[in-house]
CSV table of C-alpha atoms and ligand atoms in Angstrom, one decimal:
chain,number,residue,atom,x,y,z
E,1,MET,CA,84.2,205.0,100.4
E,2,ILE,CA,81.7,206.4,97.7
E,3,THR,CA,82.5,209.0,95.3
E,4,PHE,CA,80.3,210.4,92.6
E,5,GLU,CA,82.2,212.7,90.2
E,6,HIS,CA,80.1,214.8,87.7
E,7,VAL,CA,77.6,211.9,87.2
E,8,SER,CA,74.7,212.3,85.0
E,9,LYS,CA,72.0,209.5,84.3
E,10,ALA,CA,69.0,209.7,81.9
E,11,PHE,CA,66.4,207.3,81.0
E,12,ASP,CA,65.6,207.7,77.4
E,13,SER,CA,64.9,211.5,77.4
E,14,LEU,CA,64.0,211.5,81.2
E,15,GLU,CA,66.9,213.3,82.8
E,16,VAL,CA,67.2,212.0,86.5
E,17,LEU,CA,70.7,213.1,87.6
E,18,SER,CA,73.0,215.6,86.1
E,19,ASP,CA,76.5,216.6,87.0
E,20,LEU,CA,76.1,215.3,90.4
E,21,SER,CA,79.2,215.2,92.8
E,22,PHE,CA,79.4,214.2,96.3
E,23,HIS,CA,81.6,212.1,98.6
E,24,ILE,CA,80.6,209.7,101.4
E,25,ALA,CA,83.5,209.0,103.9
E,26,THR,CA,84.0,205.5,105.6
E,27,GLY,CA,81.7,204.9,108.4
E,28,GLU,CA,79.5,207.9,107.5
E,29,ILE,CA,75.7,207.6,107.8
E,30,VAL,CA,74.0,209.7,104.9
E,31,GLY,CA,70.5,210.3,104.4
E,32,ILE,CA,69.1,211.0,100.9
E,33,VAL,CA,65.8,212.7,100.9
E,34,GLY,CA,63.8,213.9,98.0
E,35,PRO,CA,60.2,213.4,96.4
E,36,SER,CA,59.3,210.3,94.8
E,37,GLY,CA,60.8,210.2,91.3
E,38,SER,CA,63.8,212.5,92.1
E,39,GLY,CA,66.4,209.7,91.4
E,40,LYS,CA,67.1,208.3,95.0
E,41,THR,CA,66.9,204.6,93.8
E,42,THR,CA,69.1,205.4,90.8
E,43,ILE,CA,71.8,206.8,93.1
E,44,LEU,CA,71.7,203.3,95.0
E,45,LYS,CA,71.7,201.5,91.9
E,46,LEU,CA,74.6,203.4,90.6
E,47,ILE,CA,76.5,202.6,93.8
E,48,THR,CA,75.9,198.8,93.3
E,49,ARG,CA,76.8,199.2,89.6
E,50,ILE,CA,73.3,197.7,88.6
E,51,LEU,CA,73.3,200.9,86.7
E,52,VAL,CA,76.2,202.7,84.8
E,53,PRO,CA,76.3,206.4,84.7
E,54,ASP,CA,75.9,208.1,81.2
E,55,ALA,CA,78.7,210.6,82.2
E,56,GLY,CA,81.1,210.8,85.0
E,57,THR,CA,82.5,208.2,87.4
E,58,VAL,CA,81.3,206.4,90.4
E,59,THR,CA,84.0,205.1,92.6
E,60,VAL,CA,83.1,202.8,95.5
E,61,ALA,CA,85.6,200.9,97.8
E,62,PRO,CA,85.6,197.3,97.7
E,63,GLY,CA,83.8,195.4,100.4
E,64,THR,CA,80.5,193.5,101.1
E,65,LEU,CA,77.4,195.2,100.2
E,66,GLY,CA,74.1,195.1,101.9
E,67,TYR,CA,71.0,196.3,100.1
E,68,VAL,CA,67.5,196.8,101.4
E,69,PHE,CA,65.6,197.2,98.3
E,70,GLN,CA,62.6,199.4,97.9
E,71,GLU,CA,60.5,196.3,97.4
E,72,PRO,CA,61.5,193.0,99.4
E,73,ARG,CA,62.8,191.1,96.3
E,74,LEU,CA,62.7,187.7,98.0
E,75,LEU,CA,62.9,184.5,96.2
E,76,PRO,CA,59.3,183.2,96.0
E,77,TRP,CA,60.5,179.6,96.0
E,78,ARG,CA,62.5,179.7,99.0
E,79,THR,CA,61.7,180.0,102.6
E,80,ALA,CA,62.4,183.2,104.7
E,81,LEU,CA,65.2,181.4,106.2
E,82,ASP,CA,66.8,180.2,102.9
E,83,ASN,CA,66.2,183.7,101.6
E,84,VAL,CA,68.4,185.2,104.3
E,85,ALA,CA,70.8,182.2,104.0
E,86,ALA,CA,71.4,182.6,100.2
E,87,PRO,CA,73.8,185.6,100.3
E,88,LEU,CA,75.7,184.0,103.2
E,89,ARG,CA,76.3,180.9,101.0
E,90,ALA,CA,77.5,183.3,98.3
E,91,GLN,CA,80.1,184.4,100.9
E,92,GLY,CA,81.3,180.7,100.9
E,93,ARG,CA,79.7,179.5,104.1
E,94,THR,CA,78.1,175.9,104.2
E,95,THR,CA,74.4,175.8,103.9
E,96,SER,CA,74.1,174.8,107.8
E,97,GLU,CA,76.2,177.7,108.9
E,98,ALA,CA,74.3,180.1,106.7
E,99,ARG,CA,71.0,178.8,108.0
E,100,GLU,CA,72.0,179.2,111.5
E,101,THR,CA,73.2,182.8,111.0
E,102,ALA,CA,70.0,183.4,109.1
E,103,GLY,CA,67.8,182.2,111.9
E,104,ARG,CA,69.5,184.5,114.4
E,105,TRP,CA,68.8,187.4,112.2
E,106,LEU,CA,65.2,186.4,111.5
E,107,GLU,CA,64.8,186.3,115.3
E,108,ARG,CA,66.2,189.9,115.6
E,109,VAL,CA,63.7,191.2,113.1
E,110,GLU,CA,61.0,189.4,115.2
E,111,LEU,CA,60.3,186.8,112.7
E,112,ASP,CA,61.0,183.7,114.8
E,113,GLY,CA,58.5,181.0,114.1
E,114,PHE,CA,58.3,182.1,110.3
E,115,GLU,CA,61.5,180.7,109.1
E,116,GLY,CA,59.8,177.9,106.9
E,117,TYR,CA,57.1,180.4,105.5
E,118,HIS,CA,57.4,181.1,101.9
E,119,PRO,CA,57.4,184.9,100.9
E,120,ALA,CA,53.8,184.7,99.6
E,121,GLU,CA,52.7,183.6,102.9
E,122,LEU,CA,54.1,186.7,104.6
E,123,SER,CA,52.7,190.1,104.9
E,124,GLY,CA,54.3,193.0,103.1
E,125,GLY,CA,55.8,194.2,106.2
E,126,MET,CA,57.1,190.8,107.2
E,127,ALA,CA,58.6,190.3,103.8
E,128,GLN,CA,60.4,193.6,104.2
E,129,ARG,CA,61.8,192.5,107.5
E,130,VAL,CA,63.2,189.3,105.8
E,131,SER,CA,64.8,191.7,103.3
E,132,ILE,CA,66.3,193.7,106.2
E,133,ALA,CA,67.6,190.6,108.0
E,134,ARG,CA,69.2,189.6,104.6
E,135,ALA,CA,71.0,192.8,104.3
E,136,PHE,CA,72.2,192.9,107.9
E,137,ALA,CA,73.2,189.2,107.9
E,138,VAL,CA,76.1,189.6,105.4
E,139,GLU,CA,77.8,192.1,107.8
E,140,PRO,CA,77.9,194.8,105.1
E,141,ARG,CA,80.7,197.2,104.9
E,142,ILE,CA,78.3,199.5,102.8
E,143,LEU,CA,74.7,199.4,103.7
E,144,LEU,CA,72.3,200.8,101.2
E,145,MET,CA,68.7,201.2,102.4
E,146,ASP,CA,65.9,202.3,100.1
E,147,GLU,CA,62.9,203.3,102.1
E,148,PRO,CA,63.3,200.4,104.1
E,149,PHE,CA,60.6,201.0,106.5
E,150,SER,CA,57.9,202.3,104.5
E,151,ASN,CA,56.1,199.1,104.5
E,152,VAL,CA,56.2,198.1,108.1
E,153,ASP,CA,53.9,199.2,110.6
E,154,VAL,CA,54.7,202.0,113.1
E,155,THR,CA,55.1,199.9,116.3
E,156,LEU,CA,57.8,197.7,114.5
E,157,LYS,CA,59.5,200.7,112.9
E,158,GLY,CA,60.7,201.6,116.2
E,159,ALA,CA,62.2,198.3,117.0
E,160,LEU,CA,63.7,197.8,113.6
E,161,MET,CA,65.4,201.3,113.9
E,162,ASP,CA,66.9,200.2,117.2
E,163,ILE,CA,68.4,197.3,115.5
E,164,LEU,CA,69.9,199.5,112.7
E,165,GLU,CA,71.3,201.8,115.3
E,166,SER,CA,73.1,199.0,117.2
E,167,ILE,CA,74.3,197.6,114.0
E,168,ILE,CA,75.8,201.0,113.2
E,169,ARG,CA,77.3,201.0,116.4
E,170,GLU,CA,78.7,197.4,116.4
E,171,ARG,CA,80.0,197.3,112.8
E,172,GLU,CA,80.4,200.9,111.8
E,173,PRO,CA,79.2,200.3,108.4
E,174,THR,CA,79.0,203.1,105.7
E,175,VAL,CA,75.2,203.7,105.3
E,176,VAL,CA,73.2,205.3,102.6
E,177,TYR,CA,69.8,205.7,103.8
E,178,VAL,CA,67.1,206.8,101.3
E,179,THR,CA,63.7,208.1,102.4
E,180,HIS,CA,61.2,210.6,101.3
E,181,GLU,CA,60.6,211.1,104.9
E,182,LEU,CA,63.4,213.6,106.3
E,183,THR,CA,62.5,213.0,110.0
E,184,GLU,CA,63.1,209.2,109.6
E,185,ALA,CA,66.8,209.9,108.5
E,186,LEU,CA,67.2,212.5,111.1
E,187,ARG,CA,67.7,209.9,113.9
E,188,PHE,CA,70.9,208.6,112.9
E,189,ALA,CA,72.2,210.4,109.9
E,190,ASP,CA,75.5,212.3,110.2
E,191,ARG,CA,74.5,214.3,107.1
E,192,ILE,CA,71.5,214.6,105.0
E,193,VAL,CA,71.4,215.6,101.4
E,194,GLU,CA,68.4,216.6,99.4
E,195,LEU,CA,67.9,216.0,95.8
E,196,THR,CA,66.5,219.3,94.3
E,197,PRO,CA,64.2,219.9,91.5
E,198,ASP,CA,67.1,221.0,89.1
E,199,HIS,CA,68.4,217.4,89.5
E,200,GLY,CA,71.2,218.7,91.8
E,201,LEU,CA,72.0,218.0,95.6
E,202,ARG,CA,71.6,220.2,98.6
E,203,GLU,CA,73.2,219.6,101.9
E,204,VAL,CA,70.7,220.0,104.9
E,205,ASP,CA,72.3,221.9,107.7
E,206,LEU,CA,71.7,219.6,110.7
E,207,GLY,CA,73.0,222.1,113.1
E,208,ASP,CA,69.7,222.1,115.1
E,209,ARG,CA,68.0,218.8,114.4
E,210,ALA,CA,64.8,219.8,116.2
E,211,ALA,CA,64.5,222.9,114.1
E,212,VAL,CA,65.0,220.9,110.9
E,213,ALA,CA,62.3,218.6,111.8
E,214,ARG,CA,60.1,221.3,112.6
E,215,GLU,CA,60.9,223.0,109.4
E,216,TRP,CA,60.3,219.7,107.5
E,217,MET,CA,57.0,219.2,109.1
E,218,ARG,CA,55.8,222.8,108.3
E,219,ARG,CA,56.8,222.1,104.6
E,220,THR,CA,55.0,218.7,104.4
E,221,LEU,CA,51.9,220.2,106.2
E,222,GLY,CA,52.2,223.1,103.8
E,223,ASP,CA,52.3,220.7,100.9
E,224,LEU,CA,49.4,218.9,102.2
E,225,ALA,CA,47.5,222.2,102.9
E,226,GLY,CA,48.3,223.3,99.3
E,227,ARG,CA,46.9,220.1,97.9
E,228,TRP,CA,43.7,220.5,99.9
A,1,MET,CA,35.0,164.9,83.1
A,2,GLY,CA,33.1,161.5,83.8
A,3,ALA,CA,30.1,162.6,81.7
A,4,GLY,CA,32.6,163.6,78.9
A,5,VAL,CA,33.9,160.2,78.9
A,6,ALA,CA,30.6,158.5,78.9
A,7,ALA,CA,29.5,160.8,76.0
A,8,LEU,CA,32.4,159.7,73.9
A,9,LEU,CA,31.8,156.0,74.6
A,10,VAL,CA,28.1,156.7,73.5
A,11,VAL,CA,29.1,158.3,70.3
A,12,TRP,CA,31.6,155.6,69.5
A,13,GLN,CA,29.0,152.9,70.2
A,14,LEU,CA,26.5,154.7,67.9
A,15,LEU,CA,29.1,155.2,65.2
A,16,SER,CA,30.1,151.5,65.2
A,17,LEU,CA,26.4,150.6,64.8
A,18,THR,CA,26.1,152.6,61.5
A,19,VAL,CA,29.4,151.6,59.7
A,20,SER,CA,30.8,148.2,58.7
A,21,PRO,CA,32.7,146.5,61.6
A,22,ALA,CA,35.7,146.3,59.4
A,23,ILE,CA,36.1,150.0,59.5
A,24,MET,CA,35.1,150.8,63.2
A,25,ALA,CA,35.1,148.2,66.1
A,26,SER,CA,32.5,148.4,68.7
A,27,PRO,CA,33.4,149.2,72.4
A,28,ALA,CA,32.4,145.5,73.2
A,29,ASP,CA,34.6,144.0,70.4
A,30,THR,CA,37.4,146.3,71.4
A,31,ALA,CA,37.1,145.2,75.0
A,32,VAL,CA,37.3,141.6,74.0
A,33,ALA,CA,40.2,142.1,71.8
A,34,LEU,CA,42.1,144.0,74.6
A,35,ALA,CA,41.3,141.3,77.1
A,36,GLY,CA,42.8,138.7,74.5
A,37,LEU,CA,46.0,141.0,74.2
A,38,ALA,CA,46.3,141.4,77.9
A,39,TRP,CA,45.8,137.8,78.8
A,40,GLY,CA,48.6,136.7,76.6
A,41,SER,CA,51.9,138.6,77.2
A,42,LYS,CA,51.8,140.3,73.9
A,43,LEU,CA,50.3,143.5,75.3
A,44,TRP,CA,52.7,143.7,78.0
A,45,ILE,CA,55.8,143.1,75.9
A,46,GLU,CA,54.9,145.5,73.1
A,47,LEU,CA,54.1,148.0,75.7
A,48,LEU,CA,57.2,147.8,77.5
A,49,ILE,CA,59.3,148.0,74.3
A,50,THR,CA,57.4,151.3,73.2
A,51,LEU,CA,57.5,152.6,76.6
A,52,ARG,CA,61.4,152.2,76.9
A,53,ARG,CA,62.0,153.6,73.3
A,54,MET,CA,59.8,156.6,74.4
A,55,VAL,CA,61.2,157.2,77.7
A,56,VAL,CA,64.9,157.1,76.3
A,57,GLY,CA,64.0,159.3,73.3
A,58,LEU,CA,62.2,161.8,75.6
A,59,ALA,CA,64.9,161.9,78.0
A,60,VAL,CA,67.5,162.7,75.7
A,61,GLY,CA,65.6,165.1,73.6
A,62,ALA,CA,64.0,167.0,76.7
A,63,ALA,CA,67.4,167.2,78.5
A,64,ALA,CA,69.0,168.6,75.3
A,65,GLY,CA,66.2,171.0,74.9
A,66,TRP,CA,66.3,172.0,78.6
A,67,VAL,CA,70.2,172.6,78.9
A,68,LEU,CA,70.5,174.3,75.4
A,69,GLY,CA,67.3,176.3,76.3
A,70,ILE,CA,68.8,177.5,79.4
A,71,VAL,CA,72.0,178.5,77.9
A,72,ALA,CA,70.3,180.1,74.9
A,73,GLY,CA,68.0,182.0,77.2
A,74,VAL,CA,71.1,183.6,79.0
A,75,GLN,CA,73.2,184.1,76.1
A,76,PRO,CA,71.6,185.9,73.1
A,77,ARG,CA,74.4,185.0,70.9
A,78,ILE,CA,74.0,181.3,71.5
A,79,ARG,CA,70.4,181.7,71.1
A,80,ALA,CA,71.0,183.2,67.6
A,81,PHE,CA,73.3,180.4,67.0
A,82,PHE,CA,70.8,177.7,67.7
A,83,GLU,CA,67.9,179.5,65.9
A,84,PRO,CA,68.3,177.6,62.5
A,85,LEU,CA,68.5,174.3,64.4
A,86,ARG,CA,65.3,175.2,66.3
A,87,TRP,CA,63.7,176.1,63.0
A,88,VAL,CA,64.7,173.1,61.0
A,89,THR,CA,63.6,170.6,63.8
A,90,MET,CA,60.4,172.4,64.3
A,91,THR,CA,59.5,172.7,60.7
A,92,ILE,CA,60.6,169.4,59.2
A,93,PRO,CA,57.6,167.1,59.2
A,94,ALA,CA,57.9,164.1,61.8
A,95,VAL,CA,57.5,161.6,59.1
A,96,ILE,CA,60.7,162.9,57.2
A,97,ILE,CA,62.6,162.6,60.4
A,98,ALA,CA,61.4,159.0,61.0
A,99,VAL,CA,62.4,158.1,57.4
A,100,LEU,CA,65.8,159.7,57.7
A,101,ALA,CA,66.3,157.8,61.2
A,102,MET,CA,65.6,154.6,59.4
A,103,LEU,CA,67.8,155.2,56.6
A,104,TRP,CA,70.8,156.2,59.1
A,105,PHE,CA,70.1,153.6,61.9
A,106,GLY,CA,68.1,150.8,60.2
A,107,LEU,CA,64.9,149.3,61.8
A,108,GLY,CA,64.7,149.1,65.5
A,109,ASP,CA,65.4,151.1,68.9
A,110,PRO,CA,68.0,153.5,67.8
A,111,ALA,CA,65.9,154.9,64.8
A,112,VAL,CA,62.8,155.2,67.0
A,113,MET,CA,64.6,156.7,69.9
A,114,PHE,CA,66.3,159.2,67.6
A,115,THR,CA,63.0,160.3,66.0
A,116,VAL,CA,61.6,160.8,69.4
A,117,ALA,CA,64.4,162.8,70.6
A,118,VAL,CA,64.6,165.0,67.6
A,119,ILE,CA,60.8,165.7,67.5
A,120,VAL,CA,60.8,166.4,71.3
A,121,PHE,CA,63.6,168.6,71.2
A,122,PRO,CA,62.5,172.0,70.2
A,123,THR,CA,59.2,171.9,72.4
A,124,MET,CA,61.3,171.8,75.4
A,125,TYR,CA,64.1,174.0,74.0
A,126,VAL,CA,61.5,176.8,73.2
A,127,ASN,CA,59.6,176.5,76.5
A,128,THR,CA,62.7,176.6,78.6
A,129,MET,CA,64.2,179.5,76.6
A,130,SER,CA,61.2,181.5,76.9
A,131,GLY,CA,61.0,180.7,80.6
A,132,VAL,CA,64.5,182.1,81.1
A,133,SER,CA,63.4,185.5,79.5
A,134,THR,CA,60.4,185.7,82.0
A,135,ILE,CA,62.6,185.5,85.0
A,136,ASP,CA,62.1,188.7,87.1
A,137,SER,CA,65.1,190.9,86.5
A,138,ARG,CA,64.9,192.4,89.9
A,139,LEU,CA,65.8,188.9,91.4
A,140,THR,CA,68.8,188.6,89.3
A,141,GLU,CA,69.9,192.0,90.3
A,142,MET,CA,69.3,190.9,93.9
A,143,GLY,CA,71.7,188.0,93.0
A,144,ARG,CA,74.3,190.2,91.5
A,145,VAL,CA,74.3,192.8,94.5
A,146,TYR,CA,74.9,189.9,96.9
A,147,ARG,CA,77.6,188.4,94.7
A,148,PHE,CA,75.9,185.1,94.1
A,149,THR,CA,78.2,182.6,92.5
A,150,ARG,CA,77.3,181.2,89.0
A,151,ARG,CA,76.2,178.0,90.7
A,152,LEU,CA,74.0,180.0,93.2
A,153,LEU,CA,72.4,182.0,90.4
A,154,LEU,CA,71.4,178.9,88.8
A,155,THR,CA,70.1,176.8,91.7
A,156,GLU,CA,68.5,179.9,93.5
A,157,ILE,CA,67.3,181.9,90.7
A,158,TYR,CA,67.3,180.4,87.2
A,159,LEU,CA,66.2,176.9,87.8
A,160,PRO,CA,63.3,177.5,90.1
A,161,GLY,CA,62.4,180.6,88.1
A,162,ILE,CA,61.9,178.5,84.9
A,163,ALA,CA,60.3,175.5,86.7
A,164,SER,CA,56.8,176.4,85.6
A,165,PRO,CA,57.4,176.8,81.8
A,166,VAL,CA,59.7,173.8,82.0
A,167,MET,CA,57.0,171.6,83.5
A,168,ALA,CA,54.6,172.9,80.8
A,169,GLY,CA,57.0,172.1,78.2
A,170,LEU,CA,57.7,168.6,79.6
A,171,THR,CA,54.1,167.9,79.5
A,172,LEU,CA,53.6,168.9,75.8
A,173,ALA,CA,56.8,167.2,75.0
A,174,THR,CA,55.5,163.8,76.5
A,175,GLY,CA,52.4,164.1,74.3
A,176,VAL,CA,54.6,164.7,71.2
A,177,ALA,CA,56.8,161.8,72.3
A,178,VAL,CA,53.8,159.3,72.4
A,179,ARG,CA,52.9,160.4,68.8
A,180,ALA,CA,56.5,160.3,67.7
A,181,VAL,CA,57.2,156.8,69.0
A,182,VAL,CA,54.1,155.4,67.3
A,183,LEU,CA,54.8,157.0,64.0
A,184,ALA,CA,58.4,155.7,64.1
A,185,GLU,CA,57.3,152.3,65.1
A,186,VAL,CA,54.8,152.1,62.2
A,187,LEU,CA,57.2,153.1,59.7
A,188,GLY,CA,60.5,151.6,61.2
A,189,ALA,CA,60.3,148.9,63.7
A,190,MET,CA,59.4,145.3,63.8
A,191,THR,CA,58.2,145.4,67.5
A,192,GLY,CA,56.3,148.0,69.6
A,193,ILE,CA,52.6,149.2,69.8
A,194,GLY,CA,53.2,151.1,66.4
A,195,HIS,CA,54.2,148.0,64.7
A,196,ALA,CA,51.4,145.8,66.2
A,197,PHE,CA,49.1,148.6,65.1
A,198,SER,CA,50.2,148.6,61.5
A,199,ARG,CA,50.1,144.8,61.4
A,200,ALA,CA,46.6,144.9,62.8
A,201,MET,CA,45.7,147.2,60.0
A,202,ALA,CA,47.4,145.1,57.4
A,203,TYR,CA,45.4,142.0,58.5
A,204,LEU,CA,42.1,144.0,58.7
A,205,GLU,CA,42.0,142.9,62.5
A,206,THR,CA,40.0,146.0,63.4
A,207,PRO,CA,39.1,145.2,67.0
A,208,GLU,CA,42.8,144.7,67.8
A,209,LEU,CA,43.6,147.9,66.0
A,210,PHE,CA,41.1,149.7,68.3
A,211,ALA,CA,42.5,147.9,71.4
A,212,TRP,CA,46.0,149.3,70.7
A,213,ILE,CA,44.5,152.8,70.5
A,214,VAL,CA,42.9,152.2,73.9
A,215,VAL,CA,46.4,151.0,75.2
A,216,LEU,CA,47.9,154.2,73.8
A,217,LEU,CA,45.3,156.5,75.6
A,218,ALA,CA,45.7,154.5,78.7
A,219,LEU,CA,49.3,154.9,78.5
A,220,MET,CA,49.0,158.5,78.2
A,221,ALA,CA,46.6,158.9,81.2
A,222,VAL,CA,49.0,157.0,83.3
A,223,ILE,CA,51.8,159.2,82.4
A,224,GLU,CA,49.9,162.4,82.6
A,225,PHE,CA,48.1,161.8,86.0
A,226,GLY,CA,50.5,159.3,87.5
A,227,VAL,CA,53.8,160.9,86.7
A,228,LEU,CA,53.7,164.5,85.4
A,229,GLN,CA,50.9,166.0,87.7
A,230,PRO,CA,52.5,164.6,90.9
A,231,LEU,CA,55.9,165.9,89.6
A,232,LYS,CA,54.5,169.4,88.9
A,233,LYS,CA,52.9,169.6,92.3
A,234,ARG,CA,56.2,168.6,94.0
A,235,VAL,CA,58.2,171.3,92.0
A,236,MET,CA,55.6,174.0,92.3
A,237,ARG,CA,55.2,173.3,96.1
A,238,TRP,CA,56.1,176.9,97.1
A,239,ARG,CA,53.1,178.1,95.1
A,240,LYS,CA,50.6,175.9,96.6
A,241,GLU,CA,51.6,176.9,100.0
A,242,ALA,CA,50.9,180.5,99.3
A,243,GLN,CA,46.9,179.7,98.9
Q,301,ADP,N1,64.9,201.5,84.3
Q,301,ADP,C1,64.2,202.7,84.2
Q,301,ADP,N2,63.7,203.0,82.9
Q,301,ADP,C2,63.1,204.1,82.7
Q,301,ADP,N3,62.9,205.1,83.7
Q,301,ADP,C3,63.2,204.9,84.9
Q,301,ADP,C4,64.0,203.7,85.3
Q,301,ADP,N4,64.3,203.7,86.5
Q,301,ADP,C5,63.9,204.9,86.9
Q,301,ADP,N5,63.2,205.6,86.0
Q,301,ADP,C6,62.6,206.8,86.1
Q,301,ADP,O1,63.6,207.8,86.7
Q,301,ADP,C7,63.0,208.6,87.7
Q,301,ADP,C8,63.7,208.5,89.0
Q,301,ADP,O2,63.6,207.1,89.5
Q,301,ADP,P1,64.0,206.7,90.9
Q,301,ADP,O3,65.6,206.8,91.0
Q,301,ADP,O4,63.6,205.4,91.2
Q,301,ADP,O5,63.3,207.7,91.8
Q,301,ADP,P2,63.1,207.7,93.4
Q,301,ADP,O6,63.6,206.4,94.0
Q,301,ADP,O7,63.6,208.9,93.9
Q,301,ADP,O8,61.5,207.6,93.5
Q,301,ADP,C9,61.4,208.3,87.9
Q,301,ADP,O9,60.9,209.1,87.0
Q,301,ADP,C10,61.4,206.9,87.2
Q,301,ADP,O10,60.2,206.7,86.6
Q,302,MG,MG1,62.7,204.9,94.7
């Protein structure tokens, strides 16, 4: 579904990815973890072709893309409902069909009653949920999520993850889930890869998820302890 | 605002007391002349003639500036192609455009409308074009990822994205259009406010001259507060609701 072959990408003199190769199979749920600035968003942008690699090739099978950007990226002049409906209209549906579907998805992310609100009237977390609804509504073959839940509060996070899980079960999309919080990816991921400081990738052994989570917590706490 | 208007009137009154009435009509004399013009049909006829020329010229010039501004904003090569036209229309003095228009179209409507359109064009063009370049590229990226059609990119991202600079451009262009229409009428028309103005000057009918100035200011105020500001409010509704 998605193949990176010897991909390198730099911004001016800043090398972000170098000689990166990996393959994501159809229907696979892959978590990408790494500290901020390690190139996670860059990988997603390469998949969408917003960015092109300096070297190497990125191959992506055709099919509808859903993208939960790191920030909501809503149209400020459109209501929540029309923001979700816009990509559906791009798929050729009529405005009323698109709005009907959009309304159902806003309900699923617990935003019923906010259909007519403009983005500036929504909290950061609510805007992020609109962005999530937009990505789910297009029924993507490939779902790219860039730290999708970093901005929503903990009580909703669980509910949104449940929705994501049911979508994964219903439609079996290929999912690339980017986060700096490994435990978040642990819940659904078939595989987790970690971006390493030398701009490479390391497969995380998920043999014993509880042990992985413990190890991650230990490392994070260690980092914190080190900083204090 | 009210105090500012009152201060202007007071200064006008004081000035008119110190100089000859042939040079400056007093507010009272002007009001009498204005009432005289409004009583007959002259004021309304000239006003309608001028308004029509201005609106047509403005519509043509602003629409051309808006469309070409969008195209040029999206396509750097087209922008480069139009750069000389922008420079020429922005640089040539308005009087020269008006004189050329008379030469090409003779006296009357077409010459005045042409002058207004040409003078208004670059204001709208530049505002629209720079508006396109301020559109948030993260939104256009979003549109590309979700495979927005060209039409959707235009109606969902580009047009709303430039609404604010376009409205600012339209406000500027309207002010420019009033000046342009009067200039063109002074030089090249036998009707309209500009012509009435130059006639009043030729016959030294100073109170009438000042009355026409008041008419022009009133016209501008009506357009600004009666048309442009409500339009702006409507177009920018989504921003208002955010507060
Ligand atoms: N368009 C860009 N221009 C310049 N530098 C960029 C650009 N996009 C990303 N970067 C830089 O590349 C590095 C990786 O960015 P990113 O992929 O966003 O990291 P992550 O998502 O893992 O936090 C960062 O140091 C970032 O500042
Ligand atoms: Mg990122």
